[in-house]
XYZ file of C-alpha atoms in Angstrom:
768
model
C 0.000 0.000 0.000
C 1.318 3.402 -0.962
C 0.936 6.100 1.672
C -0.852 9.023 -0.037
C 0.221 11.482 2.666
C 3.497 13.106 3.561
C 4.651 13.249 7.180
C 3.883 16.976 7.132
C 0.275 16.359 6.032
C -0.195 13.769 8.770
C 1.304 16.064 11.405
C -0.948 18.915 10.210
C -3.947 16.851 11.317
C -2.425 16.497 14.804
C -1.672 12.810 14.313
C 1.534 11.241 15.631
C 3.484 8.817 13.364
C 2.646 5.817 15.561
C -1.003 6.859 15.559
C -1.044 6.880 11.779
C 0.323 3.351 11.784
C -2.520 2.347 14.121
C -5.068 3.947 11.780
C -3.725 1.911 8.859
C -3.839 -1.226 10.999
C -7.460 -0.654 12.018
C -8.661 0.184 8.526
C -6.511 -2.402 6.792
C -5.583 0.346 4.339
C -4.430 3.939 4.216
C -7.175 6.463 4.993
C -8.346 8.995 2.460
C -8.190 12.736 3.153
C -11.629 12.899 4.789
C -10.933 9.881 6.986
C -7.555 11.265 8.031
C -9.291 14.470 9.094
C -11.899 12.505 11.054
C -9.203 10.623 12.960
C -7.316 13.860 13.488
C -10.158 15.557 15.331
C -11.484 12.500 17.157
C -8.024 11.435 18.323
C -7.175 14.939 19.496
C -6.790 15.511 23.219
C -9.854 17.754 23.120
C -12.099 14.881 22.035
C -10.579 11.619 23.280
C -8.573 12.633 26.390
C -5.775 10.278 25.387
C -3.389 11.617 28.032
C -5.874 12.245 30.814
C -8.382 9.393 30.623
C -6.378 7.027 32.865
C -6.246 9.756 35.518
C -9.961 10.540 35.303
C -10.901 6.955 36.190
C -10.114 7.609 39.853
C -12.867 10.233 40.188
C -15.920 9.179 42.213
C -18.869 9.209 39.813
C -21.717 7.560 41.731
C -23.956 8.865 44.481
C -27.507 8.813 45.766
C -28.450 11.855 43.706
C -26.483 11.080 40.532
C -28.777 10.184 37.637
C -26.322 10.686 34.768
C -22.554 10.683 35.163
C -19.620 11.035 32.745
C -20.113 9.974 29.148
C -23.180 11.968 28.166
C -23.527 15.582 27.073
C -24.086 16.710 30.677
C -24.408 15.305 34.169
C -27.832 15.103 35.812
C -28.614 15.132 39.542
C -31.855 14.441 41.410
C -33.146 17.447 43.371
C -36.070 15.502 44.821
C -39.770 16.217 44.340
C -39.545 15.077 40.741
C -36.976 17.736 39.813
C -33.765 16.971 37.934
C -30.870 19.315 37.187
C -28.461 19.010 34.259
C -25.130 20.836 34.455
C -21.761 20.897 32.692
C -18.634 23.009 32.187
C -16.572 23.295 28.986
C -13.571 25.295 27.797
C -13.091 27.554 24.781
C -9.574 28.716 25.549
C -7.687 28.647 22.266
C -10.540 30.102 20.173
C -10.853 32.954 22.661
C -7.120 33.622 22.463
C -7.257 34.353 18.725
C -10.831 35.666 18.405
C -12.006 36.666 21.903
C -15.544 37.766 21.047
C -16.607 34.786 18.942
C -14.483 32.373 20.959
C -16.263 33.279 24.179
C -19.689 33.628 22.550
C -19.587 30.179 20.961
C -18.274 28.766 24.206
C -21.545 29.855 25.794
C -23.551 28.486 22.884
C -21.792 25.130 23.054
C -22.358 24.604 26.767
C -26.027 25.519 26.423
C -26.442 22.858 23.721
C -24.935 20.275 26.057
C -27.716 21.115 28.489
C -30.808 21.180 26.282
C -29.613 18.147 24.318
C -30.397 16.214 27.516
C -33.971 17.525 27.521
C -33.300 20.290 30.054
C -34.205 23.955 29.743
C -31.133 26.129 30.425
C -31.755 28.275 33.509
C -28.364 29.791 34.332
C -24.878 30.422 32.956
C -21.580 30.742 34.816
C -18.001 31.269 33.769
C -14.455 30.897 35.032
C -11.985 33.250 33.356
C -8.233 33.812 33.517
C -6.348 36.689 31.933
C -2.852 38.124 32.050
C -1.778 41.457 33.479
C -4.423 44.124 32.832
C -1.683 46.702 32.368
C -0.887 44.912 29.087
C -2.623 46.168 25.931
C -3.180 42.685 24.501
C -4.661 41.451 27.778
C -7.115 44.339 27.852
C -8.211 43.547 24.297
C -8.746 39.885 25.123
C -10.517 40.700 28.380
C -12.947 43.178 26.833
C -13.622 40.911 23.861
C -14.330 37.836 25.984
C -16.715 39.688 28.293
C -18.538 41.161 25.299
C -18.803 37.725 23.680
C -20.249 36.131 26.823
C -22.766 38.926 27.319
C -23.754 38.989 23.638
C -24.627 35.313 23.459
C -26.089 34.836 26.926
C -28.209 37.983 26.840
C -29.574 37.281 23.371
C -30.393 33.629 24.036
C -32.293 34.566 27.185
C -30.354 32.671 29.850
C -29.070 34.677 32.853
C -25.353 34.780 33.603
C -25.330 34.918 37.389
C -21.967 33.776 38.687
C -18.364 32.873 38.105
C -14.823 33.909 38.906
C -12.109 35.993 37.259
C -8.372 35.928 38.015
C -5.547 38.003 36.558
C -1.946 36.793 36.456
C 0.984 37.117 34.080
C 0.940 33.310 33.751
C -2.040 33.781 31.393
C -0.596 36.626 29.310
C -0.454 34.581 26.130
C -3.164 32.018 26.870
C -6.375 33.182 28.534
C -8.825 30.645 29.915
C -12.515 30.839 29.072
C -14.546 28.135 30.825
C -18.331 28.242 30.461
C -20.776 26.409 32.719
C -24.539 26.045 32.424
C -27.420 24.618 34.449
C -30.720 23.326 33.133
C -33.947 21.978 34.606
C -35.217 18.770 33.010
C -38.465 19.319 31.119
C -38.859 15.949 29.456
C -40.292 12.896 31.182
C -37.174 10.916 30.242
C -33.572 12.068 30.062
C -32.527 12.244 26.409
C -29.429 10.145 25.753
C -26.931 10.233 22.893
C -26.763 6.547 21.915
C -28.477 5.721 18.624
C -30.763 2.695 18.451
C -33.337 1.038 16.230
C -31.929 -0.293 12.967
C -33.525 1.593 10.086
C -34.520 4.594 12.191
C -33.984 7.901 10.375
C -31.340 10.408 11.466
C -32.364 14.039 11.284
C -30.030 16.977 10.803
C -31.600 20.043 12.459
C -30.705 23.640 13.256
C -28.438 25.881 11.212
C -26.644 25.334 7.927
C -23.104 23.997 7.548
C -20.241 26.184 6.404
C -16.491 26.264 6.545
C -16.264 28.082 9.899
C -14.663 26.234 12.774
C -12.643 23.928 10.532
C -10.444 21.676 12.659
C -11.332 23.413 15.893
C -10.782 20.308 18.028
C -7.255 19.829 16.689
C -6.561 23.551 17.076
C -7.625 23.297 20.730
C -5.144 20.455 21.263
C -1.940 22.266 20.367
C 0.180 25.066 21.742
C -0.472 28.687 20.812
C 2.214 30.296 18.674
C 2.749 33.534 16.786
C 1.082 31.796 13.857
C -2.081 30.996 15.815
C -3.833 34.004 14.302
C -3.685 32.040 11.049
C -6.114 29.613 12.698
C -8.883 32.198 12.932
C -10.995 30.013 10.569
C -10.882 27.392 13.374
C -13.014 29.746 15.500
C -16.728 29.263 15.057
C -19.299 32.005 14.549
C -22.445 31.772 16.640
C -26.028 32.996 16.306
C -27.715 33.204 19.728
C -31.118 34.051 18.275
C -31.060 30.899 16.185
C -29.959 28.931 19.243
C -32.953 30.265 21.172
C -35.207 28.818 18.492
C -33.228 25.584 18.579
C -33.773 25.270 22.338
C -37.534 25.628 21.974
C -37.747 23.351 18.950
C -35.673 20.599 20.545
C -37.612 20.637 23.812
C -40.887 20.548 21.899
C -39.607 17.689 19.743
C -38.343 15.708 22.732
C -41.734 15.974 24.448
C -43.417 14.197 21.529
C -41.590 10.984 22.426
C -40.549 10.615 18.799
C -36.850 11.378 19.471
C -34.810 8.325 20.465
C -31.420 10.010 20.793
C -29.855 13.424 20.336
C -26.339 14.750 19.957
C -25.218 18.311 19.364
C -22.463 19.112 16.908
C -19.772 20.669 19.027
C -16.087 19.929 18.616
C -15.494 17.925 15.408
C -19.026 18.626 14.149
C -20.609 15.900 12.048
C -17.681 13.559 12.698
C -18.138 13.710 16.447
C -21.932 13.497 16.491
C -22.164 10.534 14.112
C -19.378 8.509 15.692
C -20.477 9.115 19.287
C -24.133 8.327 18.551
C -23.081 5.109 16.857
C -20.521 4.033 19.460
C -22.718 4.897 22.447
C -25.575 2.893 20.978
C -23.509 -0.053 19.745
C -24.804 0.438 16.207
C -23.727 2.169 13.009
C -24.649 5.379 11.241
C -24.897 6.103 7.535
C -25.042 9.789 6.610
C -25.433 11.374 3.190
C -23.608 14.709 2.923
C -25.687 15.655 -0.120
C -28.657 16.007 2.223
C -26.883 18.450 4.578
C -28.084 22.081 4.234
C -25.070 24.268 3.434
C -24.321 27.979 3.409
C -21.344 27.756 1.049
C -20.798 26.175 -2.350
C -18.181 23.716 -3.466
C -17.666 22.043 -0.093
C -15.920 18.659 -0.093
C -16.372 15.806 2.431
C -13.343 16.873 4.469
C -14.957 20.280 5.011
C -18.406 18.894 5.805
C -16.991 16.478 8.345
C -14.670 18.887 10.151
C -16.823 21.998 10.078
C -17.780 23.260 13.523
C -20.568 25.544 12.378
C -22.730 26.303 15.367
C -26.345 25.591 16.369
C -26.587 22.153 14.711
C -27.864 18.820 16.038
C -28.401 15.225 14.991
C -31.514 13.395 16.168
C -32.482 9.741 15.858
C -36.230 9.607 15.253
C -38.783 6.845 15.457
C -39.325 5.540 11.955
C -42.491 6.971 10.503
C -42.528 10.046 12.776
C -39.750 12.005 11.100
C -42.134 14.360 9.318
C -43.784 15.228 12.619
C -40.413 16.356 13.930
C -39.443 18.166 10.736
C -42.591 20.254 10.942
C -41.727 21.320 14.491
C -38.308 22.605 13.422
C -39.699 24.280 10.311
C -42.233 26.072 12.483
C -39.292 27.515 14.419
C -37.721 28.490 11.056
C -34.896 25.989 11.383
C -33.366 23.500 8.980
C -34.602 19.912 9.385
C -33.920 17.058 6.955
C -33.540 13.311 7.041
C -29.829 12.936 6.321
C -29.069 9.405 7.424
C -30.065 6.061 8.892
C -29.168 3.839 11.831
C -27.505 0.710 10.464
C -26.601 -2.616 12.005
C -22.911 -2.665 11.079
C -20.989 -0.684 13.767
C -19.399 1.788 11.384
C -19.708 5.415 10.399
C -20.353 5.473 6.659
C -20.350 8.851 4.943
C -21.829 9.195 1.459
C -21.123 12.008 -1.004
C -22.338 12.294 -4.590
C -23.486 8.687 -4.586
C -20.180 7.274 -3.383
C -18.670 6.288 -0.040
C -16.558 9.242 1.092
C -15.517 7.696 4.408
C -16.069 4.421 6.247
C -14.602 3.902 9.704
C -15.516 1.629 12.656
C -17.404 3.888 15.071
C -15.508 2.681 18.125
C -12.218 3.581 16.446
C -13.364 7.187 16.457
C -15.284 7.447 19.701
C -14.263 5.140 22.543
C -11.474 2.804 21.394
C -9.060 5.677 20.884
C -5.368 5.955 21.800
C -4.467 6.107 25.481
C -1.072 7.151 26.781
C -0.048 5.871 30.195
C 2.703 8.285 31.092
C 5.219 7.731 33.836
C 4.815 9.960 36.861
C 8.067 11.498 38.022
C 8.999 10.549 41.579
C 10.982 13.752 42.036
C 9.508 17.137 42.718
C 10.002 19.571 39.847
C 12.870 21.959 40.405
C 10.595 24.992 40.608
C 8.591 23.355 43.415
C 11.682 22.407 45.384
C 12.854 25.995 45.167
C 9.433 27.458 45.996
C 9.004 25.269 49.076
C 12.263 26.529 50.531
C 10.757 29.985 50.936
C 9.702 31.123 54.414
C 8.100 34.288 55.708
C 11.347 35.115 57.505
C 12.744 36.269 54.167
C 10.278 39.176 54.187
C 11.045 42.479 55.912
C 10.156 42.696 59.579
C 6.624 43.763 60.528
C 5.677 46.330 63.121
C 2.376 47.700 64.289
C 2.988 50.567 61.862
C 3.344 48.410 58.764
C 6.006 46.829 56.573
C 8.706 48.146 54.289
C 8.128 47.233 50.630
C 10.512 48.410 47.915
C 12.212 50.736 50.363
C 9.027 52.466 51.538
C 6.954 51.883 54.641
C 3.408 50.828 53.896
C 0.918 51.037 56.708
C -1.481 48.148 57.151
C -4.250 50.470 55.975
C -2.319 50.999 52.737
C -1.609 47.291 52.357
C -5.306 46.463 52.656
C -6.246 49.172 50.155
C -3.560 47.911 47.756
C -5.006 44.407 47.952
C -8.522 45.676 47.356
C -7.127 47.410 44.273
C -5.720 44.216 42.733
C -7.953 43.070 39.838
C -8.225 39.513 41.184
C -9.720 40.737 44.480
C -11.448 43.911 43.254
C -15.098 44.248 42.289
C -16.112 42.403 39.122
C -19.091 44.679 38.574
C -17.639 46.039 35.326
C -17.952 42.477 34.046
C -21.255 41.251 35.398
C -23.174 44.472 34.809
C -22.899 43.593 31.096
C -24.687 40.302 31.691
C -28.440 39.931 31.915
C -28.700 38.554 35.450
C -32.470 38.425 35.893
C -33.955 37.174 32.646
C -36.349 34.278 33.443
C -36.971 36.030 36.809
C -35.482 33.238 38.930
C -32.318 34.875 40.280
C -32.476 34.992 44.072
C -29.028 36.444 44.833
C -27.424 38.809 42.340
C -23.740 38.574 41.350
C -21.387 40.086 43.899
C -23.761 39.678 46.823
C -22.747 36.234 48.076
C -20.158 33.491 47.793
C -22.365 31.507 45.392
C -25.215 32.233 42.990
C -28.744 31.136 43.844
C -31.755 30.575 41.595
C -35.268 29.429 42.447
C -36.617 26.314 40.790
C -40.042 27.055 39.367
C -42.766 24.512 40.117
C -43.578 22.150 37.266
C -46.588 19.965 36.648
C -44.940 16.892 38.140
C -44.122 18.665 41.409
C -46.492 21.589 42.096
C -45.407 21.987 45.741
C -41.715 22.650 45.136
C -41.770 26.395 44.672
C -39.400 26.980 47.612
C -36.618 24.793 46.264
C -33.509 26.555 45.013
C -30.169 25.654 43.483
C -26.829 27.271 44.269
C -23.782 27.006 42.046
C -20.208 28.235 41.914
C -16.936 27.899 40.005
C -13.671 27.912 41.951
C -9.923 27.383 41.672
C -6.922 29.166 43.114
C -4.454 28.234 40.398
C -1.477 29.661 42.306
C -2.116 27.064 44.994
C -2.216 24.321 42.345
C 1.007 25.573 40.782
C 2.815 25.402 44.117
C 1.225 22.121 45.225
C -1.074 20.443 42.679
C -2.435 17.904 45.149
C -3.303 20.342 47.953
C -4.287 23.071 45.521
C -6.817 20.850 43.749
C -8.228 19.697 47.091
C -8.555 23.352 48.063
C -10.518 24.111 44.875
C -13.097 21.422 45.682
C -13.243 22.485 49.346
C -13.721 26.151 48.475
C -16.502 25.378 46.016
C -18.353 23.382 48.691
C -17.655 26.111 51.265
C -19.049 28.808 48.996
C -22.239 26.809 48.544
C -22.481 26.264 52.297
C -22.116 30.011 52.859
C -25.473 30.573 51.144
C -27.099 27.624 52.904
C -26.820 25.028 50.125
C -25.968 21.346 50.498
C -23.172 20.489 48.004
C -24.336 17.783 45.596
C -21.982 17.169 42.687
C -19.092 18.464 40.601
C -18.295 19.178 36.982
C -14.649 20.005 36.366
C -12.591 21.757 33.707
C -8.953 20.673 33.815
C -6.864 23.427 32.195
C -3.198 22.411 32.015
C -0.089 22.660 29.858
C 1.410 19.845 27.814
C 1.185 16.328 29.300
C 4.219 15.399 27.228
C 6.284 17.492 29.588
C 7.135 15.598 32.789
C 6.286 18.613 34.949
C 2.999 19.188 33.128
C 1.973 15.564 33.582
C 3.036 15.638 37.240
C 0.801 18.674 37.810
C -2.144 17.026 36.052
C -1.765 13.680 37.815
C -1.481 15.111 41.328
C -4.325 17.553 40.755
C -6.597 14.687 39.675
C -5.603 12.802 42.807
C -6.458 15.831 44.961
C -9.827 16.325 43.283
C -10.641 12.655 43.717
C -9.869 12.631 47.439
C -11.758 15.840 48.158
C -14.822 14.788 46.169
C -14.977 11.427 47.925
C -14.623 13.008 51.347
C -17.157 15.774 50.719
C -19.570 13.393 48.960
C -19.644 15.421 45.739
C -19.254 12.954 42.835
C -17.946 14.114 39.480
C -20.619 13.996 36.768
C -18.384 14.983 33.866
C -16.491 17.951 32.591
C -13.756 18.882 30.175
C -10.009 18.489 29.791
C -8.110 21.310 28.101
C -4.404 20.596 27.711
C -1.620 22.312 25.767
C -2.492 25.669 27.283
C 0.873 27.197 26.648
C 2.499 29.651 24.311
C 5.829 29.419 22.566
C 8.167 32.278 23.393
C 10.557 33.931 20.960
C 13.080 31.153 21.557
C 10.490 28.487 20.797
C 10.222 27.299 24.390
C 6.738 26.521 25.742
C 5.454 28.741 28.526
C 2.540 26.949 30.234
C -0.233 28.548 32.228
C -0.613 27.828 35.908
C -2.367 24.450 36.242
C -6.019 25.419 36.656
C -8.481 22.632 37.526
C -11.691 24.651 37.757
C -14.382 23.099 39.934
C -18.013 23.774 39.070
C -20.289 22.637 41.878
C -24.033 22.666 42.425
C -25.926 22.550 45.709
C -29.500 22.150 46.890
C -31.374 24.779 48.894
C -34.551 23.316 50.447
C -36.064 26.750 51.120
C -34.941 29.830 49.192
C -36.363 32.083 51.900
C -33.521 30.852 54.107
C -30.350 31.933 52.329
C -27.844 34.644 53.121
C -25.237 36.807 51.460
C -21.797 37.963 52.525
C -22.571 41.521 53.652
C -23.263 42.656 57.218
C -26.977 43.245 57.814
C -27.386 45.376 60.961
C -25.277 47.513 63.277
C -24.475 45.664 66.493
C -24.575 42.134 65.079
C -21.928 39.803 66.509
C -19.108 38.516 64.289
C -17.578 35.044 64.567
C -14.938 32.983 62.789
C -15.610 29.280 62.289
C -12.597 27.008 61.771
C -9.896 28.841 63.740
C -7.767 25.711 64.142
C -6.637 26.120 60.537
C -3.670 28.502 60.572
C -3.079 31.139 57.877
C 0.041 31.104 55.738
C 1.633 33.627 53.390
C 2.736 30.852 51.027
C 0.975 31.264 47.680
C -0.993 34.257 48.961
C -2.256 37.208 46.945
C -0.424 39.464 49.384
C 2.893 37.782 48.660
C 2.378 37.744 44.887
C 0.880 41.202 44.375
C 2.772 43.291 46.908
C 6.087 41.453 47.178
C 6.225 40.031 43.646
C 6.903 36.535 44.939
C 5.128 33.280 44.094
C 6.560 30.803 46.570
C 6.001 28.824 49.734
C 3.532 26.087 50.465
C -0.158 26.977 50.064
C -2.579 26.277 52.922
C -3.445 22.633 53.478
C -6.985 21.334 53.541
C -8.315 19.472 56.555
C -11.312 17.767 54.986
C -12.788 16.640 58.307
C -12.761 20.198 59.645
C -14.035 21.463 56.309
C -17.090 19.218 56.425
C -17.898 20.128 60.023
C -17.518 23.891 59.589
C -19.636 23.840 56.451
C -22.368 21.760 58.093
C -22.538 24.164 61.045
C -22.812 27.136 58.710
C -25.559 25.550 56.592
C -27.619 24.451 59.557
C -27.340 27.841 61.233
C -28.495 29.618 58.068
C -31.518 27.335 57.902
C -32.249 28.118 61.556
C -32.125 31.823 60.639
C -29.365 32.423 63.197
C -26.698 33.433 60.685
C -27.411 36.739 58.937
C -24.289 36.793 56.739
C -21.581 34.291 55.823
C -18.365 34.707 53.860
C -15.392 32.403 53.478
C -11.792 33.519 53.917
C -9.923 33.147 50.633
C -7.692 35.453 48.564
C -6.313 38.237 50.732
C -6.982 36.423 53.990
C -8.916 37.683 56.986
C -8.307 41.378 56.297
C -9.757 41.255 52.794
C -12.648 38.981 53.831
C -13.700 41.439 56.546
C -13.389 44.357 54.120
C -15.575 42.541 51.601
C -18.247 41.941 54.251
C -18.155 45.660 55.060
C -18.315 46.758 51.430
C -21.116 44.359 50.546
C -23.197 45.317 53.575
C -22.259 49.039 53.542
C -21.491 48.760 57.256
C -18.333 48.760 59.335
C -16.982 46.376 61.948
C -14.927 46.526 65.135
C -12.651 43.495 65.224
C -10.333 42.196 67.953
C -7.899 39.376 67.126
C -5.589 37.553 69.502
C -2.218 36.942 67.847
C -0.116 33.915 68.676
C 3.413 34.287 69.988
C 5.763 35.716 67.364
C 3.043 35.655 64.712
C 3.670 38.190 61.981
C 1.128 40.968 61.497
C 0.917 40.337 57.743
C 0.416 36.612 58.258
C -2.409 37.265 60.702
C -4.090 39.899 58.529
C -3.431 38.671 54.988
C -2.251 35.089 55.300
C -4.600 32.673 53.549
C -6.337 29.648 54.969
C -8.869 26.983 54.053
C -11.901 25.951 56.067
C -12.682 29.329 57.668
C -15.992 31.174 57.466
C -16.881 34.591 58.882
C -20.488 34.862 60.052
C -22.623 37.497 61.739
C -25.607 36.886 64.019
C -28.106 38.950 65.968
C -27.240 39.390 69.687
C -30.620 37.943 70.625
C -29.455 34.556 69.290
C -26.043 34.633 70.977
C -26.693 32.096 73.725
C -28.252 29.369 71.599
C -25.753 30.049 68.808
C -22.722 29.692 71.061
C -24.230 26.637 72.718
C -24.612 25.097 69.265
C -21.008 25.990 68.384
C -19.679 24.426 71.577
C -21.607 21.275 70.829
C -20.576 20.963 67.185
C -17.202 22.700 66.886
C -15.971 22.590 70.492
C -13.133 25.175 70.569
C -12.845 25.608 66.809
C -14.546 29.011 66.717
C -14.139 32.486 68.157
C -16.181 35.659 68.548
C -14.048 38.468 67.125
C -16.202 41.584 67.241
C -19.376 43.285 66.094
C -20.671 45.327 63.199
C -20.601 49.124 63.333
C -21.700 52.095 61.268
C -18.949 53.434 59.019
C -15.450 52.016 59.531
C -13.503 48.775 59.703
C -11.180 48.735 62.691
C -8.936 45.790 63.527
C -7.130 45.605 66.854
C -4.560 42.913 67.593
C -3.676 41.479 71.000
C -2.575 44.237 73.421
C -4.819 46.935 71.963
C -2.571 47.392 68.921
C -4.691 49.136 66.317
C -3.522 48.047 62.859
C -6.472 48.826 60.569
C -8.815 51.796 60.641
C -10.504 52.478 57.314
C -13.744 54.110 56.299
C -16.003 51.732 54.374
C -16.608 54.362 51.696
C -12.859 54.703 51.139
C -12.461 50.935 50.730
C -15.420 50.829 48.360
C -14.012 53.569 46.130
C -10.731 51.706 45.642
C -12.285 48.259 45.319
C -15.152 49.197 43.003
C -13.121 51.001 40.329
C -9.913 48.940 40.179
C -10.714 47.083 36.945
C -12.453 49.961 35.197
C -9.562 52.280 36.002
C -7.096 49.949 34.279
C -9.217 49.816 31.135
C -9.091 53.592 30.666
C -5.676 54.324 29.173
């Protein structure tokens, strides 16, 4: 057999030489151009997880509330009372790096399709974003474009964007991260699956037309970004949110007829992915005729049809004889709908074009029997970690009650706190979320910026008319600096913080969807980071009883510098978590509520550290030390106490300590509640002022309660937490004052002054 392709042509499809040999072995012949492209996208890391799949097997995936786990378009959990919630997170990093508006917009569109493909109506969107230094012109362009893209698609499609997280760090200068998450409430009586069945059943193509946009997007997402990445702009899809809105309604209407047997959206790898996954998941075959596919461009060849990632398209398997019923539904919504294929008995994907077979590949070879690389985990710590762990706080200048010397100048603790509030990672994200429609559908209970997690009410449906008080909370979390310094502890901390944020609004954590954003697994350090992070996620999820229902792996997030050396991002395993609120009238935000309320810290046994802190990175320019460790037993107990107290209406506000430590957490409570606080903290012997004020910790929550509940509240704390809590002060009218030990006043700031700095930090950097 003569190989029709050069090594350069094979490499251009993202296929390794040994993988090409395996393709020839499986086919018994050399592939044609279309088939080579199909293998290229389906064997990309983005689609088949060939480097990460062995690591993902350790995740807990079963639980009492888990209805659908990994393997389908989205996970589904049981909320009780006949209610079911679908949720998922996906990345659109590389597309957003070269075309920020469309990259982010189609990221939203793609995650919404994952939700309604299951038969669920999308009810909320979230995001997790990472950008470089906002002082950089390119970063500002990417940042503004991504936010505009998210708002454009979400606002137009009519799904509220109500939560998320945004971090800024030079580690993301060349490679931003755009992770989109969505939630949906099941509307169909049965969950719609992706596996095709019923030999002879027709396959319908529905939605938009097919063009050349998004060509090879899956392969593009599975390689490093270079100076030539702008040449891959055609690999970025173009979305139409108004068409997607019609597609949502048409699909849900079609599903409710009972005539749809299976459904699969065309995301990464387009027709190739949807046909092969439907066939493989159902243990059958699919025959599709490209001449039946509605197109928007002329002269397209099979390679282009099969690799196009044009948006807002679906494949449906229909009951034979009911296809016209479904076609009429989609036509009524002014969408394309044609019978383009058939379910066949032979387990292959057969593609027809102009009366001939354009491609014929075993479906399992594309979808689930794909290459897997079992890489060796280095037993030695990477050199950068060994060096970072040698750092101690003693290397910093001495602290006094008056402040600390930084770059030759004394900064008071007031100034340090204001400087931290001015950092974009900690500062108000209002400039971002004010562009999002937060209240469309009229279910948003807590608006963005008001609490540690977002909360929506679940509207009563016919099957459960008495559930109008049920709510769902959700969050996305990851401190990537922690993961960089200690992947295992950092990943555990991401899961713990997500659960803690849900607990701070009164929600019971239920399940996780994760987005693993890492550099190249071919690099021993990159694989070490990925492997240990997966181990940390697994342990935390098992301990906190939050199984993983699915997610996304995004590797090769790195840019090549002028010397051709890869510069990876910080390892960023984003945790999306959902929680159940039995009664939405019993939730709370992070802001103080009334003057004179008592303030407590839960989880004081966990000690703060400056290792990996925002204070150390932003003010001292140092990323080093060991990040705080997670005590999962304490974490569970503190969270349970907080949740129960919120449901008893004892706790009036709750906020976890995270970036910026205790000082920033208290300031955020003041700013959010527009009230001050008088705080007294007992320092330990020889404890540094900056460690006490701005050291970071896991498992701590600041709460406020009314004085009338003090006795029963403290009795409850003694019973549940024993000595692991402390009353530290009370709320006041206008200022935050913090006094340490022997009446040493270290912080005295007006709330209005803190608000002015905090609220305009991002906007100020965008005006140049």
